[in-house]
Each structure stands twice: as C-alpha cells, then as structure tokens.
Amino acid sequence: MIRALGRRALSLLLALIAASVVIFVMLQAVPGDPAAFMLGMNASEDAVAALRAELGLEGPLVVRYLAWISGMLGGDFGTSYTYRVPVAELVSERIVVSAPLAVMALVLSTVIAIPVGLIAAARRGGVADWGIMGGTQLGIAVPNFWFAMILVLVFAVKLRWVSAGGFPGWDAGLWPGVRALLLPAIALALPQASILARVLRSALLDTLDQDYIRTARAKGLSRRATVVRHALRNAMIPVLTILGLQFSFLLAGAIIIENVFFLPGLGRLIFQGITQRDLIVVQSVTMLLVFAVILVTFLVDLAYTFADPRLRRR
Amino acid sequence: MRVSLVIGAMLSAVFVSLAAVSLLWLPYDITVLDIAGRLHPPSASHWLGTDHFGRDMVAMLMAGARTSIAVALVAVGIGIVFGVPLGLVAAAYRGTWLDEAIMRGNDLVFAFPSLVIAILITAVFGASAVNAILAIGIFNIPVFARVARGGALPLWTLDYILAARVAGKGRARISAEHILPNIANLLIVQGTIQFSLGILAEAALSYVGLGAQPPMASWGRMLADAQTMIYTEPQLAILPGMAIVLMVLGLNLMGDGLRDALDPRLRKAGM
C-alpha cells in the first residue's frame, strides 16, 4: 500500500515537472519580443534591453526556468507585462469566477446524472431507457459553447429571464453572482451529465448481474433498497473515475464558455494574455490549470484505490 | 442495436459526401463577398439564406464540413500512425523497460488537459488549421497506443502466436502479420470515437479563433461570427451548431453500432 502510494506520488511529481518544462519551452518559442512589443516601435535598443532584464527575459534558459518554477512554488507567478501587477493578483481576482462556475457545473451534472442513470438502469430496455439513452447521446454530441449560445437566445434574448453575459461581481450579493453563472454552468453540465448518466447506467447493469445482488434480494431486501444500498455504491467507482477524468474537459470547457458569456474568469485571462503577448500570464495560468487537472486525476486515482481493495495491488 | 449503426452511418455518409462534393463544386463561391446580398432569408436561390457577408449558407456549411472532416481525419491518422506501432511494440516487449517507457510516456500525455494544451499550441505557433490538426493529433497518439497494447496483450498468449514464434518469426513480423489484423476492429471503433471528438475539438478551437482562418470556412468560426448577431439573426448561429451536432451524433452512433456489431460480448452493456 505504502509502495503503491509512493509510486503514484512519484509519477504525479514527474507529470508536473514534465508539464512545466513543456509549457515553459513552448512559450520560449513564441515569435516576437514582449519587451519590444510593450514599448512600441520607437523604443530605443537600450530601453528594450533594460525592460528585458526587468522582465527576467535575459539569461540562460535553465536559470530562467528554475527562477519561474521556484517563484511559482512560493506563490510568485511573475508580473504581468501589460497590467503591471503580479499575476497572482490577477489569478485571485479571476478564480472567484472560474472556480464557482466549475463547481456549479460539477454539482449540476452529478445531480442530473444520478437519477437519470438510475431510472435508465431500472427500466432497462423500456421506453424510459430508450428515451434517456437517445437524449444522452444527443447531449454528448452538443458542443457546450453552442448550447450556451442557444441558452442565451432562449433565456436572455427571448424570455429575458437572465442577462446575456457579464458578471456583476460577488460584491453585488450572492444571488446576482449565482444568477450570472447559472446559464454557463448549465451549458457546461449538459454534456458531462450525459456521459455520467451513461456510465452510471452501464455500471449499474454490470453490478446488478452480480451474485451479491441476488443474495441481497434473496434475503428479502426490496428492489429499491438493493439498488441504492448495494448496486449504486459499487457502481459509483467507475462514475467517480469518469468524474475525475472529466475535470480536465470541464476546465477547458469553462475557458471557452467564459468567452460566450463575457465572464471575467481564468479562461478570458488566458485569451487576453495570448492576444496581448502577455506571455508570463499565459505561462503561469496554464501551469496552474494543468496542475489542477493533474492533481485531481491523482486524487481520484487515490480515492478509488482506497475504496476498492482489489485495486491496491496494482 | 443495429438501428444506431444504420442511422449513424447514414448521418456520417451525408456529411462526408457533402464535404467530398465541396472539393469539386460549391453552389456559390464563398470567397466572394456580396454585401448587398447579405442576411437574405431562405429562398429558391439560397436555400438556407446568406450570412452577414452575403455568402450562401449551404456553401458555407458544405465547406465547413470539409474543414471539420479534414482536420479530424488527419488528427486521427496521426494518432494511428504513431500510436498503434507504439502500442504493438509495448505489447510485444511486455514487462521490459521498453514497455514501461512507452506506457509511462503515454500516462504523461494523458495527464495533460488536452484542450488547454491545444489552445496553447495554436496560440504559440499561430492559429491555423494545420496547428489545430497537430494539437488534436498529439493527444490521439496515447489513446491508440493504449488500445493497441490492450488488444494485443491477450493475443500474445494464444497458441497460434506461440506457433508463429516457434516457426522462427520475429516479434515485429508477428505484430504486423498476426496481431494487427486481429485488433483492427478495436482500432476502427476507437477511430470513430476519436474522429467525433476531433470534430468537437476543431469546432471549439476555431470558435475561439485558434483554428481554421478565413477565407477557409469552419463551423466553429461561423458560430463565433454569428454570436454578435444572435439577437437579430439567430439562424446564423443555429445552423452551424446543428451541423456539428448531427455530424458528431452520427459518428457516435456509428461507433457504438460498430462496437456492438464487431464485439458481441459488449452488446449487453449497451454503453
């Protein structure tokens, strides 16, 4: 158990190092000098050189990489070229939009997927099952940013229930903030919920065939109690795995959805960084997102290894 | 469920043939802008109307299908060409350092959030259809390597492979002559799935402006253009979205149907 844990922690560390190297090296390949870009066409060579030194663009690659990484570890993500403020400050301003959005989408998709998957498995082969399987097939095929646009069209343009985009800030109160994130969260949740419901259904069908289910029924447990107490608990393992794997798609989806709703989140920060050649912002924010994804994958892996003794040996 | 195979194959065939036709002929030239004829409602001459530059929507959708399919197809090709040999080698040298190295490398690429990195790749190396293909294709490699290895491993324990080894065939030859044909089913099914994911990824990348560039038509690009006009011209946003949904739905149904048809053991699960 300890050995397995150590091996996983080691591979987590390796993945993080590899990710940081890839991100760093890739951004070194960006054409154009950010210092020259910032100072405009008429800047003197001396001024550009001075700014390059100030931005930490001088010196050998390895030294700059190590400086960046040790800074990140200490919470110093660098200073934005365009905003002239620490990237950490920008991140903390934006994460209060992106994180609640991702959590809302995650909760919504789970809340939708569990009953839907349960009904489909319970009514296997019936009309409800067919309807659900068809509906989820459609849900998977819908690009979330397009679904977001359709939601805007229906609920903001036609019905005028919510605003089409923007974010009032949490200072305006909890409800206005949640309301602004509601449509984006629904748009993000739909494909996730469809995938989860299908995984849950098939996992339930698998467990319902097991001997211990027959035993539970034979000792007089009701159908409902058997499903909830025995089948659902076991079926949750693959569901959890998928939930963890989907986290990366959720983040990527959030980055794109933020553009549909003009939400000032991390995704828009990355895109602004790209267009303004604010590379340190792009570099550090991407690294943070990759870190989040790798960490979640690791934790999920750990969680079900812990939950399922059969997996501990591997 | 053979029904899904038939429906899926038919939907996919419609889009593939539209894309194929667009290579030779389009109802209107989409590189010619006609501002006077902009935002026409559907009519006999323009079946689905025209967009904000006066371009025919049918022609745009057909050219968009071409871009989507080309990008996704080449990205799947990259995955197969690099991933399958890697998987076969890992299986042939199971348990050795080679297998370990390939699989760890795989895990590493898997750990990356693919779309985030794809955004980074296209942002750094410039937005273009080619960079979109590369960004999507790289993440297909570990998928196919894993499927190929997983399919090949049980085969290596079978008697006829053992016989081939006794007959003096090398591991590479056995992989190519005996293993590959037997895992083709798995690869076809996975190829269909990755193809549909590629279509979605291409749409997302070009929606944020990091995929195909004008004058190349792309469904994601059309959606981005339509977004600002969604109040007045909602059909411009609805049509390309429907195209994406139907194409992806077709491919997914076909993938499911193929898997069921090719592997009867999976029929029960119906996932």
Coordinates of C-alpha atoms in Angstrom, one line a residue:
Chain A
M1 CA 0.0 0.0 0.0
I2 CA 2.7 2.4 1.0
R3 CA 4.8 1.4 -2.0
A4 CA 1.9 1.9 -4.4
L5 CA 1.3 5.3 -2.8
G6 CA 4.9 6.3 -3.2
R7 CA 4.9 5.2 -6.9
R8 CA 1.8 7.3 -7.6
A9 CA 3.2 10.3 -5.8
L10 CA 6.4 9.9 -7.9
S11 CA 4.5 9.8 -11.1
L12 CA 2.5 12.8 -10.1
L13 CA 5.7 14.7 -9.5
L14 CA 7.1 13.6 -12.8
A15 CA 4.0 14.6 -14.6
L16 CA 4.1 18.1 -13.0
I17 CA 7.8 18.5 -13.9
A18 CA 7.2 17.4 -17.5
A19 CA 4.2 19.7 -17.8
S20 CA 6.1 22.7 -16.6
V21 CA 9.0 22.0 -18.9
V22 CA 6.7 21.6 -21.9
I23 CA 4.8 24.8 -21.1
F24 CA 8.0 26.8 -20.5
V25 CA 9.8 25.6 -23.6
M26 CA 6.7 26.2 -25.8
L27 CA 6.3 29.8 -24.7
Q28 CA 10.0 30.4 -25.4
A29 CA 9.2 29.6 -29.0
V30 CA 6.7 32.4 -29.3
P31 CA 7.9 34.8 -32.1
G32 CA 8.3 38.4 -31.1
D33 CA 10.0 40.1 -28.2
P34 CA 7.4 41.0 -25.5
A35 CA 9.7 43.9 -24.4
A36 CA 9.8 45.4 -27.9
F37 CA 6.0 44.8 -28.2
M38 CA 5.3 46.7 -25.0
L39 CA 7.5 49.7 -25.7
G40 CA 6.2 50.2 -29.2
M41 CA 8.1 50.8 -32.5
N42 CA 10.1 53.9 -31.5
A43 CA 11.7 52.4 -28.4
S44 CA 15.5 52.6 -28.1
E45 CA 17.5 49.4 -28.0
D46 CA 18.7 50.3 -24.5
A47 CA 15.2 50.7 -23.2
V48 CA 14.2 47.3 -24.7
A49 CA 17.3 45.7 -23.2
A50 CA 16.6 47.3 -19.8
L51 CA 12.9 46.1 -19.9
R52 CA 14.0 42.6 -21.0
A53 CA 16.2 42.4 -17.9
E54 CA 13.5 43.7 -15.7
L55 CA 11.0 41.1 -17.0
G56 CA 13.5 38.3 -16.4
L57 CA 13.9 37.6 -20.1
E58 CA 17.7 37.6 -20.0
G59 CA 20.0 34.8 -19.0
P60 CA 20.3 31.1 -19.8
L61 CA 17.1 29.1 -20.4
V62 CA 17.7 26.7 -17.4
V63 CA 18.2 29.6 -15.0
R64 CA 15.0 31.3 -16.1
Y65 CA 13.1 28.1 -15.9
L66 CA 14.3 27.5 -12.4
A67 CA 13.5 31.0 -11.4
W68 CA 10.0 30.7 -12.7
I69 CA 9.4 27.3 -11.0
S70 CA 10.8 28.4 -7.6
G71 CA 8.7 31.5 -7.9
M72 CA 5.5 29.5 -8.6
L73 CA 6.2 27.2 -5.7
G74 CA 6.5 30.3 -3.4
G75 CA 3.2 31.8 -4.8
D76 CA 5.0 34.3 -7.0
F77 CA 3.6 33.8 -10.5
G78 CA 5.6 36.7 -12.1
T79 CA 4.4 40.2 -13.1
S80 CA 2.0 40.8 -15.9
Y81 CA 3.7 42.7 -18.8
T82 CA 0.5 44.6 -19.7
Y83 CA -1.3 45.1 -16.3
R84 CA 2.0 45.7 -14.4
V85 CA 0.5 43.8 -11.4
P86 CA 1.5 40.4 -10.0
V87 CA 0.0 37.5 -12.0
A88 CA -1.1 36.0 -8.6
E89 CA -3.3 39.1 -8.1
L90 CA -4.9 38.7 -11.5
V91 CA -5.4 35.0 -10.8
S92 CA -7.1 35.6 -7.4
E93 CA -9.4 38.2 -9.0
R94 CA -10.4 35.7 -11.7
I95 CA -10.5 32.5 -9.9
V96 CA -13.5 33.6 -7.9
V97 CA -15.5 33.4 -11.1
S98 CA -13.9 30.3 -12.7
A99 CA -13.9 28.1 -9.6
P100 CA -17.6 28.6 -8.6
L101 CA -18.5 28.1 -12.3
A102 CA -16.7 24.7 -12.4
V103 CA -18.1 23.6 -9.1
M104 CA -21.6 24.6 -10.0
A105 CA -21.3 22.7 -13.3
L106 CA -19.9 19.6 -11.5
V107 CA -22.7 19.6 -8.9
L108 CA -25.4 20.2 -11.6
S109 CA -24.1 17.4 -13.7
T110 CA -23.9 14.9 -10.8
V111 CA -27.4 15.9 -9.5
I112 CA -28.8 15.3 -13.0
A113 CA -26.8 12.2 -13.9
I114 CA -27.5 10.1 -10.8
P115 CA -31.4 9.9 -11.0
V116 CA -31.3 9.7 -14.8
G117 CA -28.8 6.8 -14.8
L118 CA -30.7 5.1 -12.1
I119 CA -34.0 5.3 -14.0
A120 CA -32.4 4.1 -17.2
A121 CA -30.9 1.1 -15.4
A122 CA -34.1 0.3 -13.5
R123 CA -36.2 0.5 -16.6
R124 CA -33.6 -1.3 -18.8
G125 CA -34.9 -1.9 -22.3
G126 CA -38.1 0.1 -21.6
V127 CA -39.4 3.3 -23.1
A128 CA -37.7 5.5 -20.4
D129 CA -34.4 3.7 -21.0
W130 CA -34.6 4.3 -24.8
G131 CA -35.5 7.9 -24.3
I132 CA -32.7 8.5 -21.8
M133 CA -30.1 6.7 -24.0
G134 CA -31.2 8.8 -27.0
G135 CA -31.2 12.0 -25.0
T136 CA -27.8 11.4 -23.6
Q137 CA -26.4 10.5 -27.0
L138 CA -27.6 13.9 -28.2
G139 CA -26.2 15.6 -25.0
I140 CA -22.8 14.2 -25.8
A141 CA -22.9 15.5 -29.4
V142 CA -23.8 19.1 -28.5
P143 CA -20.8 21.4 -28.3
N144 CA -21.1 23.2 -24.9
F145 CA -20.3 26.6 -26.3
W146 CA -23.1 26.3 -28.9
F147 CA -25.5 25.0 -26.3
A148 CA -24.5 28.1 -24.3
M149 CA -25.4 30.4 -27.2
I150 CA -28.8 28.6 -27.6
L151 CA -29.5 29.1 -23.9
V152 CA -28.7 32.8 -24.3
L153 CA -31.0 33.0 -27.2
V154 CA -33.9 31.4 -25.3
F155 CA -33.5 32.7 -21.8
A156 CA -31.8 36.0 -22.3
V157 CA -33.0 37.2 -25.7
K158 CA -36.5 35.7 -26.0
L159 CA -37.6 35.3 -22.4
R160 CA -35.4 37.9 -20.8
W161 CA -35.1 35.9 -17.5
V162 CA -31.3 36.5 -17.2
S163 CA -28.7 38.8 -18.6
A164 CA -26.9 37.5 -21.7
G165 CA -23.5 37.8 -20.1
G166 CA -21.1 39.6 -17.9
F167 CA -20.5 39.2 -14.2
P168 CA -21.7 41.7 -11.5
G169 CA -19.1 40.6 -9.0
W170 CA -19.7 38.9 -5.7
D171 CA -19.9 42.3 -4.0
A172 CA -23.3 42.7 -5.6
G173 CA -24.5 39.8 -3.5
L174 CA -24.6 36.0 -3.7
W175 CA -27.8 35.7 -5.8
P176 CA -26.8 38.1 -8.6
G177 CA -23.5 36.3 -8.9
V178 CA -25.0 32.8 -8.9
R179 CA -27.6 34.0 -11.5
A180 CA -24.9 35.2 -13.8
L181 CA -23.2 31.8 -13.6
L182 CA -26.3 29.8 -14.0
L183 CA -26.6 29.6 -17.8
P184 CA -22.9 28.9 -18.2
A185 CA -23.0 26.2 -15.6
I186 CA -26.0 24.5 -17.3
A187 CA -24.2 24.7 -20.6
L188 CA -21.1 23.1 -19.1
A189 CA -23.1 20.5 -17.2
L190 CA -25.2 19.0 -20.0
P191 CA -22.5 17.0 -21.9
Q192 CA -20.9 16.0 -18.6
A193 CA -24.3 14.8 -17.2
S194 CA -24.9 12.8 -20.4
I195 CA -21.6 11.0 -20.1
L196 CA -22.0 10.4 -16.4
A197 CA -25.6 9.1 -16.7
R198 CA -24.5 6.6 -19.4
V199 CA -21.5 5.4 -17.3
L200 CA -23.7 5.0 -14.2
R201 CA -26.3 3.1 -16.2
S202 CA -23.8 0.6 -17.6
A203 CA -22.0 0.3 -14.3
L204 CA -25.3 -0.4 -12.5
L205 CA -26.3 -3.0 -15.1
D206 CA -23.0 -4.7 -14.5
T207 CA -23.3 -4.8 -10.7
L208 CA -27.0 -5.8 -10.9
D209 CA -25.8 -9.1 -12.5
Q210 CA -23.6 -9.9 -9.6
D211 CA -24.2 -12.7 -7.1
Y212 CA -24.3 -10.5 -4.1
I213 CA -27.2 -8.6 -5.5
R214 CA -29.1 -11.8 -5.9
T215 CA -28.2 -12.6 -2.3
A216 CA -29.4 -9.3 -1.1
R217 CA -32.7 -9.8 -2.9
A218 CA -33.0 -13.4 -1.7
K219 CA -32.6 -12.3 1.9
G220 CA -35.7 -10.2 1.4
L221 CA -34.3 -6.8 0.7
S222 CA -36.6 -4.7 -1.5
R223 CA -35.6 -3.9 -5.1
R224 CA -35.2 -0.3 -4.3
A225 CA -33.0 -0.9 -1.2
T226 CA -30.9 -3.4 -3.1
V227 CA -30.2 -0.9 -5.9
V228 CA -29.5 2.0 -3.5
R229 CA -27.5 0.2 -0.8
H230 CA -25.6 -2.3 -2.9
A231 CA -25.6 -1.7 -6.6
L232 CA -25.3 2.1 -6.5
R233 CA -22.4 2.1 -4.1
N234 CA -20.4 -0.2 -6.3
A235 CA -21.4 1.5 -9.5
M236 CA -20.1 4.8 -8.1
I237 CA -16.5 3.7 -8.6
P238 CA -16.5 4.0 -12.4
V239 CA -18.6 7.1 -12.1
L240 CA -16.0 8.7 -9.8
T241 CA -13.3 7.8 -12.2
I242 CA -15.1 9.4 -15.1
L243 CA -15.9 12.4 -13.0
G244 CA -12.2 12.9 -12.3
L245 CA -11.2 12.4 -15.9
Q246 CA -14.0 14.8 -17.0
F247 CA -12.5 17.5 -14.8
S248 CA -10.0 18.4 -17.4
F249 CA -12.8 18.8 -20.0
L250 CA -14.8 20.8 -17.6
L251 CA -11.9 23.3 -17.1
A252 CA -11.2 23.5 -20.9
G253 CA -15.0 23.9 -21.4
A254 CA -15.1 26.7 -18.8
I255 CA -12.3 28.5 -20.6
I256 CA -14.4 28.6 -23.8
I257 CA -17.7 29.2 -22.2
E258 CA -16.3 32.2 -20.4
N259 CA -15.9 33.7 -23.8
V260 CA -19.5 33.1 -24.7
F261 CA -20.8 34.9 -21.6
F262 CA -18.1 37.5 -21.3
L263 CA -17.2 36.2 -17.8
P264 CA -14.0 37.7 -16.3
G265 CA -12.5 34.3 -15.4
L266 CA -9.2 32.5 -15.9
G267 CA -10.1 31.5 -19.4
R268 CA -10.6 35.1 -20.6
L269 CA -7.4 35.9 -18.8
I270 CA -5.5 33.4 -20.9
F271 CA -7.0 34.6 -24.1
Q272 CA -6.3 38.2 -23.2
G273 CA -2.7 37.2 -22.4
I274 CA -2.4 35.5 -25.8
T275 CA -3.7 38.5 -27.8
Q276 CA -1.6 41.0 -25.8
R277 CA 1.5 38.8 -25.9
D278 CA 1.4 38.9 -22.1
L279 CA 3.3 35.6 -22.0
I280 CA 4.0 35.3 -18.3
V281 CA 0.3 35.4 -17.7
V282 CA -0.3 32.7 -20.2
Q283 CA 2.5 30.6 -18.9
S284 CA 1.6 30.8 -15.2
V285 CA -2.2 30.4 -15.6
T286 CA -1.8 27.4 -18.0
M287 CA 0.6 25.8 -15.5
L288 CA -2.0 26.4 -12.7
L289 CA -4.7 24.8 -14.8
V290 CA -2.5 21.8 -15.7
F291 CA -1.6 21.5 -12.0
A292 CA -5.2 21.4 -11.0
V293 CA -6.0 18.7 -13.6
I294 CA -3.1 16.5 -12.7
L295 CA -3.8 16.8 -9.0
V296 CA -7.5 16.0 -9.4
T297 CA -6.6 12.9 -11.5
F298 CA -4.1 11.8 -8.9
L299 CA -6.7 12.3 -6.0
V300 CA -9.4 10.4 -7.9
D301 CA -6.9 7.6 -8.6
L302 CA -6.0 7.6 -4.9
A303 CA -9.6 7.7 -3.8
Y304 CA -10.7 4.6 -5.6
T305 CA -7.6 2.7 -4.8
F306 CA -8.5 3.4 -1.2
A307 CA -12.2 2.5 -1.7
D308 CA -11.6 -0.7 -3.7
P309 CA -9.1 -3.1 -2.1
R310 CA -8.9 -5.1 -5.3
L311 CA -7.1 -2.2 -7.0
R312 CA -4.4 -1.7 -4.3
R313 CA -2.1 -4.4 -5.5
R314 CA -1.7 -2.8 -9.0
Chain B
M1 CA -28.6 -2.2 -31.6
R2 CA -28.2 -2.3 -35.4
V3 CA -30.5 0.7 -35.7
S4 CA -27.9 3.0 -34.3
L5 CA -25.3 1.7 -36.8
V6 CA -27.6 2.4 -39.7
I7 CA -28.7 5.8 -38.6
G8 CA -25.1 6.8 -37.6
A9 CA -23.7 5.5 -40.9
M10 CA -26.3 7.4 -42.9
L11 CA -25.8 10.7 -41.0
S12 CA -22.0 10.4 -41.3
A13 CA -22.3 9.5 -45.0
V14 CA -24.4 12.6 -45.7
F15 CA -21.7 14.9 -44.2
V16 CA -18.8 13.0 -45.8
S17 CA -20.4 13.2 -49.2
L18 CA -21.3 16.9 -48.8
A19 CA -17.6 17.5 -47.9
A20 CA -16.5 15.4 -50.9
V21 CA -18.8 17.3 -53.3
S22 CA -17.5 20.6 -51.9
L23 CA -14.0 19.7 -53.1
L24 CA -15.2 19.8 -56.7
W25 CA -18.3 22.1 -56.6
L26 CA -20.0 24.5 -54.3
P27 CA -23.3 26.2 -55.1
Y28 CA -21.7 29.6 -54.6
D29 CA -18.2 30.9 -54.3
I30 CA -17.6 31.5 -50.6
T31 CA -14.6 33.8 -51.1
V32 CA -16.7 36.4 -52.9
L33 CA -18.4 38.8 -50.6
D34 CA -21.7 40.3 -51.6
I35 CA -22.6 43.0 -49.1
A36 CA -25.7 44.0 -51.0
G37 CA -27.0 40.4 -50.7
R38 CA -26.3 40.0 -47.0
L39 CA -28.6 38.3 -44.5
H40 CA -31.1 37.1 -47.1
P41 CA -33.8 34.8 -45.7
P42 CA -34.0 31.3 -47.2
S43 CA -35.2 31.5 -50.8
A44 CA -35.2 29.4 -54.0
S45 CA -31.7 30.7 -54.9
H46 CA -30.3 30.5 -51.4
W47 CA -31.9 27.5 -49.7
L48 CA -30.7 28.5 -46.2
G49 CA -30.2 32.2 -46.8
T50 CA -27.0 34.2 -46.7
D51 CA -24.7 35.3 -43.9
H52 CA -23.5 38.8 -42.9
F53 CA -21.1 38.9 -45.8
G54 CA -23.7 37.7 -48.3
R55 CA -22.2 34.3 -48.6
D56 CA -24.5 31.4 -49.3
M57 CA -25.1 29.3 -46.1
V58 CA -25.4 26.0 -47.9
A59 CA -22.0 26.6 -49.5
M60 CA -20.5 27.7 -46.1
L61 CA -21.9 24.7 -44.3
M62 CA -20.5 22.3 -47.1
A63 CA -17.1 24.0 -46.9
G64 CA -17.2 23.8 -43.1
A65 CA -17.9 20.1 -43.3
R66 CA -14.8 19.8 -45.5
T67 CA -12.6 21.6 -42.9
S68 CA -14.0 19.7 -39.9
I69 CA -13.6 16.3 -41.6
A70 CA -10.2 17.0 -42.9
V71 CA -8.9 18.3 -39.6
A72 CA -10.4 15.4 -37.6
L73 CA -9.4 12.8 -40.1
V74 CA -5.7 13.8 -40.3
A75 CA -5.7 14.1 -36.5
V76 CA -6.9 10.5 -36.2
G77 CA -4.4 9.5 -38.8
I78 CA -1.6 11.0 -36.7
G79 CA -2.9 9.0 -33.7
I80 CA -3.0 5.7 -35.6
V81 CA 0.3 6.1 -37.4
F82 CA 2.3 6.9 -34.3
G83 CA 0.1 5.3 -31.6
V84 CA -0.5 1.9 -33.0
P85 CA 3.1 0.9 -33.6
L86 CA 4.0 2.2 -30.1
G87 CA 1.2 0.0 -28.6
L88 CA 2.2 -3.0 -30.6
V89 CA 5.9 -2.7 -29.5
A90 CA 4.8 -2.2 -25.9
A91 CA 2.8 -5.4 -26.1
A92 CA 5.5 -7.4 -27.9
Y93 CA 8.0 -6.5 -25.3
R94 CA 5.6 -6.7 -22.4
G95 CA 7.2 -6.1 -19.0
T96 CA 10.5 -4.9 -20.3
W97 CA 11.9 -1.4 -19.9
L98 CA 10.6 -0.6 -23.4
D99 CA 7.0 -1.3 -22.5
E100 CA 7.4 0.6 -19.2
A101 CA 8.9 3.6 -21.0
I102 CA 6.2 3.7 -23.7
M103 CA 3.4 3.4 -21.1
R104 CA 4.8 6.0 -18.7
G105 CA 5.2 8.4 -21.7
N106 CA 1.5 7.7 -22.5
D107 CA 0.4 8.4 -19.0
L108 CA 2.2 11.7 -19.1
V109 CA 0.5 12.9 -22.3
F110 CA -2.8 11.6 -20.8
A111 CA -2.3 13.7 -17.7
F112 CA -2.3 16.9 -19.7
P113 CA -5.6 18.7 -20.2
S114 CA -5.7 18.3 -24.0
L115 CA -7.8 21.3 -25.0
V116 CA -5.9 23.6 -22.7
I117 CA -2.6 22.5 -24.3
A118 CA -4.2 22.6 -27.8
I119 CA -5.1 26.2 -27.1
L120 CA -1.5 26.9 -26.0
I121 CA 0.0 25.2 -29.1
T122 CA -2.2 27.1 -31.5
A123 CA -1.6 30.4 -29.5
V124 CA 2.2 29.9 -29.6
F125 CA 2.6 28.7 -33.2
G126 CA -0.1 30.7 -34.7
A127 CA -3.7 30.0 -35.4
S128 CA -4.1 27.7 -38.4
A129 CA -5.9 24.6 -39.5
V130 CA -2.5 22.7 -39.6
N131 CA -1.6 23.7 -36.0
A132 CA -5.1 22.7 -34.9
I133 CA -4.6 19.3 -36.5
L134 CA -1.2 18.8 -34.7
A135 CA -2.7 19.9 -31.4
I136 CA -5.6 17.5 -31.6
G137 CA -3.5 14.7 -33.2
I138 CA -0.8 14.6 -30.5
F139 CA -3.4 13.7 -27.9
N140 CA -4.7 10.9 -30.1
I141 CA -1.4 9.1 -30.0
P142 CA -1.6 7.7 -26.4
V143 CA -5.2 6.8 -27.0
F144 CA -4.4 4.5 -29.9
A145 CA -1.2 3.2 -28.2
R146 CA -3.3 2.1 -25.2
V147 CA -6.0 0.5 -27.3
A148 CA -3.4 -1.3 -29.4
R149 CA -1.5 -2.6 -26.4
G150 CA -4.6 -3.6 -24.6
G151 CA -5.9 -5.5 -27.6
A152 CA -2.5 -7.1 -28.4
L153 CA -1.6 -8.4 -24.9
P154 CA -4.2 -11.2 -24.7
L155 CA -3.3 -12.3 -28.3
W156 CA 0.3 -12.9 -27.4
T157 CA -0.7 -15.8 -25.1
L158 CA -2.6 -17.6 -27.8
D159 CA -1.4 -20.9 -29.4
Y160 CA -1.1 -19.7 -32.9
I161 CA 1.1 -16.8 -31.9
L162 CA 3.2 -19.3 -30.0
A163 CA 3.4 -21.5 -33.1
A164 CA 4.5 -18.5 -35.2
R165 CA 7.3 -17.8 -32.7
V166 CA 8.4 -21.5 -32.7
A167 CA 8.4 -21.2 -36.5
G168 CA 11.0 -18.5 -36.1
K169 CA 9.1 -15.4 -36.9
G170 CA 10.3 -12.2 -35.1
R171 CA 8.2 -10.1 -32.8
A172 CA 7.9 -7.3 -35.4
R173 CA 6.7 -9.7 -38.1
I174 CA 4.2 -11.4 -35.8
S175 CA 2.9 -8.0 -34.7
A176 CA 2.3 -6.9 -38.3
E177 CA 1.0 -10.2 -39.7
H178 CA -1.0 -11.7 -36.9
I179 CA -1.6 -9.1 -34.1
L180 CA -2.6 -6.1 -36.2
P181 CA -5.3 -7.7 -38.3
N182 CA -6.9 -9.1 -35.1
I183 CA -7.0 -5.7 -33.3
A184 CA -8.3 -3.9 -36.4
N185 CA -11.9 -4.0 -35.0
L186 CA -10.9 -2.2 -31.9
L187 CA -8.9 0.4 -33.8
I188 CA -11.8 1.1 -36.1
V189 CA -14.2 1.6 -33.2
Q190 CA -11.7 3.9 -31.4
G191 CA -11.0 5.7 -34.6
T192 CA -14.7 6.6 -35.0
I193 CA -14.8 7.9 -31.4
Q194 CA -11.6 10.0 -31.8
F195 CA -13.0 11.3 -35.1
S196 CA -16.1 12.6 -33.4
L197 CA -14.0 14.1 -30.6
G198 CA -11.8 15.7 -33.2
I199 CA -14.8 17.4 -34.9
L200 CA -15.8 18.8 -31.5
A201 CA -12.3 20.0 -30.7
E202 CA -11.8 21.6 -34.1
A203 CA -15.1 23.4 -33.6
A204 CA -14.0 24.7 -30.2
L205 CA -10.6 25.8 -31.4
S206 CA -11.9 27.7 -34.4
Y207 CA -14.7 29.1 -32.3
V208 CA -12.1 30.9 -30.1
G209 CA -10.3 31.9 -33.3
L210 CA -7.4 29.4 -33.0
G211 CA -8.4 27.0 -35.8
A212 CA -9.0 27.5 -39.5
Q213 CA -8.6 31.1 -40.6
P214 CA -10.7 33.0 -43.1
P215 CA -11.3 32.6 -46.0
M216 CA -11.4 28.9 -45.0
A217 CA -14.9 28.1 -43.8
S218 CA -15.3 26.4 -40.5
W219 CA -18.4 25.6 -38.4
G220 CA -16.7 26.9 -35.2
R221 CA -15.7 30.1 -36.9
M222 CA -19.3 30.6 -38.3
L223 CA -20.6 30.3 -34.7
A224 CA -18.1 32.9 -33.5
D225 CA -19.2 35.3 -36.2
A226 CA -22.9 34.6 -35.6
Q227 CA -22.6 35.2 -31.8
T228 CA -22.6 39.0 -32.1
M229 CA -25.7 38.8 -34.3
I230 CA -27.6 36.3 -32.2
Y231 CA -30.3 38.9 -31.3
T232 CA -31.2 39.7 -34.9
E233 CA -30.1 36.7 -36.9
P234 CA -30.3 33.6 -34.7
Q235 CA -30.4 31.2 -37.7
L236 CA -26.8 32.0 -38.4
A237 CA -25.9 30.5 -35.0
I238 CA -28.4 27.7 -35.1
L239 CA -27.4 26.2 -38.5
P240 CA -23.6 25.5 -38.0
G241 CA -24.4 24.2 -34.5
M242 CA -26.9 21.8 -35.9
A243 CA -24.4 20.6 -38.4
I244 CA -21.8 19.9 -35.6
V245 CA -24.4 18.1 -33.5
L246 CA -25.7 15.9 -36.4
M247 CA -22.2 15.0 -37.6
V248 CA -20.9 14.1 -34.1
L249 CA -24.2 12.3 -33.3
G250 CA -23.8 10.3 -36.5
L251 CA -20.2 9.3 -35.7
N252 CA -21.0 8.4 -32.1
L253 CA -24.0 6.2 -33.1
M254 CA -21.9 4.6 -35.8
G255 CA -19.1 3.9 -33.3
D256 CA -21.5 2.4 -30.8
G257 CA -23.1 0.3 -33.5
L258 CA -19.8 -0.9 -34.9
R259 CA -18.6 -1.9 -31.4
D260 CA -21.8 -3.9 -30.8
A261 CA -21.6 -5.5 -34.2
L262 CA -17.9 -6.3 -34.0
D263 CA -17.9 -7.5 -30.4
P264 CA -21.0 -9.4 -29.3
R265 CA -19.7 -9.6 -25.7
L266 CA -20.4 -5.9 -25.3
R267 CA -23.9 -6.0 -26.6
K268 CA -25.3 -6.4 -23.2
A269 CA -23.8 -3.3 -21.6
G270 CA -25.2 -1.1 -24.3
M271 CA -22.9 1.8 -23.3

